[in-house]
Amino acid sequence: MSDALQKTITLLLLIALGLILKGKFKSKDQTNGIKEIILSVALPSTIFISLMKIDIDSSMIIIPLVTLVFNFLMFFSAPLAFTLFGVDKNSPTGRTLMMLIPSLAPGLSCFPFIAEFLGEKSLAIAALADVGNKFFVLISLYILAMNMFLKNSDDKDTKVGGKLKSLFASMFQEPINILIFMAIILLSLGINYGTLPSVVTDLFDKTSAMMTPLVLLFIGLAVQLKEGKKRIVASILFFRAGITMLISAGMIYVLNISDTSMVLLAIVIPLSAASFWPLAHISAFNLKEDAKGLPKEKRTFDLELAVLLLAFSLPFSTILILAILSSGTFFAHTSTLLTAGLILISLGALPNALSKVFVKMSKA
């Protein structure tokens, strides 16, 4: 058995263990506790170690900028989904999808597998890439949500400046971001992981070792098997993955990326699950509309769809990323990416196309 296959089976068994233990974690607070340990302890430690073990220079500023460009390309590509799925851009569904499709959450869905398959240097680059994504989901998407809300409700009382200030504050209070900035400062002073006191490195090594098992157990625990609006959710996830692969192929070609690890990073980071932050923005404006007693069809966003999309996005992205990384260099070719992207988009469009055919047949 190859090392990649053995590693993949081990990771899948950890997810299966999470599914088995699902009955023991009946409270949402229990699973959220595990998530908090991952995001506040294990993941920040892993990223700090990765950053401290590589040489970072000023040219790496391009990494978060490239991710930010990708976010905006996904944002401007999102309306293509509306044509395929018959969604009105100015409906609650359309506005919700505009928020969620271009967002990324690599922490839970991507970083553990990058660490396992591509190593610490690749994980450090992925952490820098997420800085650009965080700027997009925290600031750009909030401004977008604000604009949608104001257009839909004519509410002039919301103070944008104060909310943006609090968002910046929360961004710099996150343990992951604190340790990223700390690592950059230490490296600029000529301090690397090997020169830190052994008690410090032992602490980071032990807390980092928890990350992969905890993330995979959490994925198994967090999987929701509710049906809900399953057709539109499945279609959007396939479309999102497909258009992501097409954009990744284009960026790999334009930037002339040839290193295999960098190519795989350019593929799997954009395939991360949708971020929680758009849901946070949506929830904030939904609360304002709750106070007004607005019916669902007149609201700015569809909160139920946002929650459902996030719930299915994590396992969907996990399966795709695991499949790509465990296949070696198979996907590290633009032709393969383009083909896979078109297939995924077609799979996303298929349910809507079939429903239209059945409607026409029933009327005939």
Short mmCIF file of C-alpha atoms in Angstrom, two decimals, residues 84-85 231 234-239 242 316 340-354:
data_model
loop_
_atom_site.label_atom_id
_atom_site.label_comp_id
_atom_site.label_asym_id
_atom_site.label_seq_id
_atom_site.Cartn_x
_atom_site.Cartn_y
_atom_site.Cartn_z
CA LEU A 84 -27.66 27.83 -14.63
CA PHE A 85 -29.99 27.37 -11.68
CA ARG A 231 -30.90 20.24 -4.69
CA ALA A 234 -25.65 20.33 -4.02
CA SER A 235 -25.82 22.23 -7.32
CA ILE A 236 -24.10 25.29 -5.86
CA LEU A 237 -21.32 23.23 -4.25
CA PHE A 238 -20.57 21.43 -7.52
CA PHE A 239 -20.66 24.72 -9.44
CA GLY A 242 -15.95 23.61 -10.84
CA PHE A 316 -17.84 18.31 0.43
CA ALA A 340 -12.49 18.38 -13.95
CA GLY A 341 -13.87 21.92 -13.60
CA LEU A 342 -16.19 21.56 -16.57
CA ILE A 343 -17.40 18.16 -15.32
CA LEU A 344 -18.21 19.57 -11.87
CA ILE A 345 -20.08 22.56 -13.36
CA SER A 346 -22.05 20.15 -15.56
CA LEU A 347 -22.94 18.02 -12.53
CA GLY A 348 -24.12 21.16 -10.76
CA ALA A 349 -26.31 22.22 -13.69
CA LEU A 350 -27.73 18.71 -14.29
CA PRO A 351 -30.48 18.64 -11.58
CA ASN A 352 -31.97 21.95 -12.76
CA ALA A 353 -31.79 20.86 -16.41
CA LEU A 354 -33.48 17.54 -15.62
#
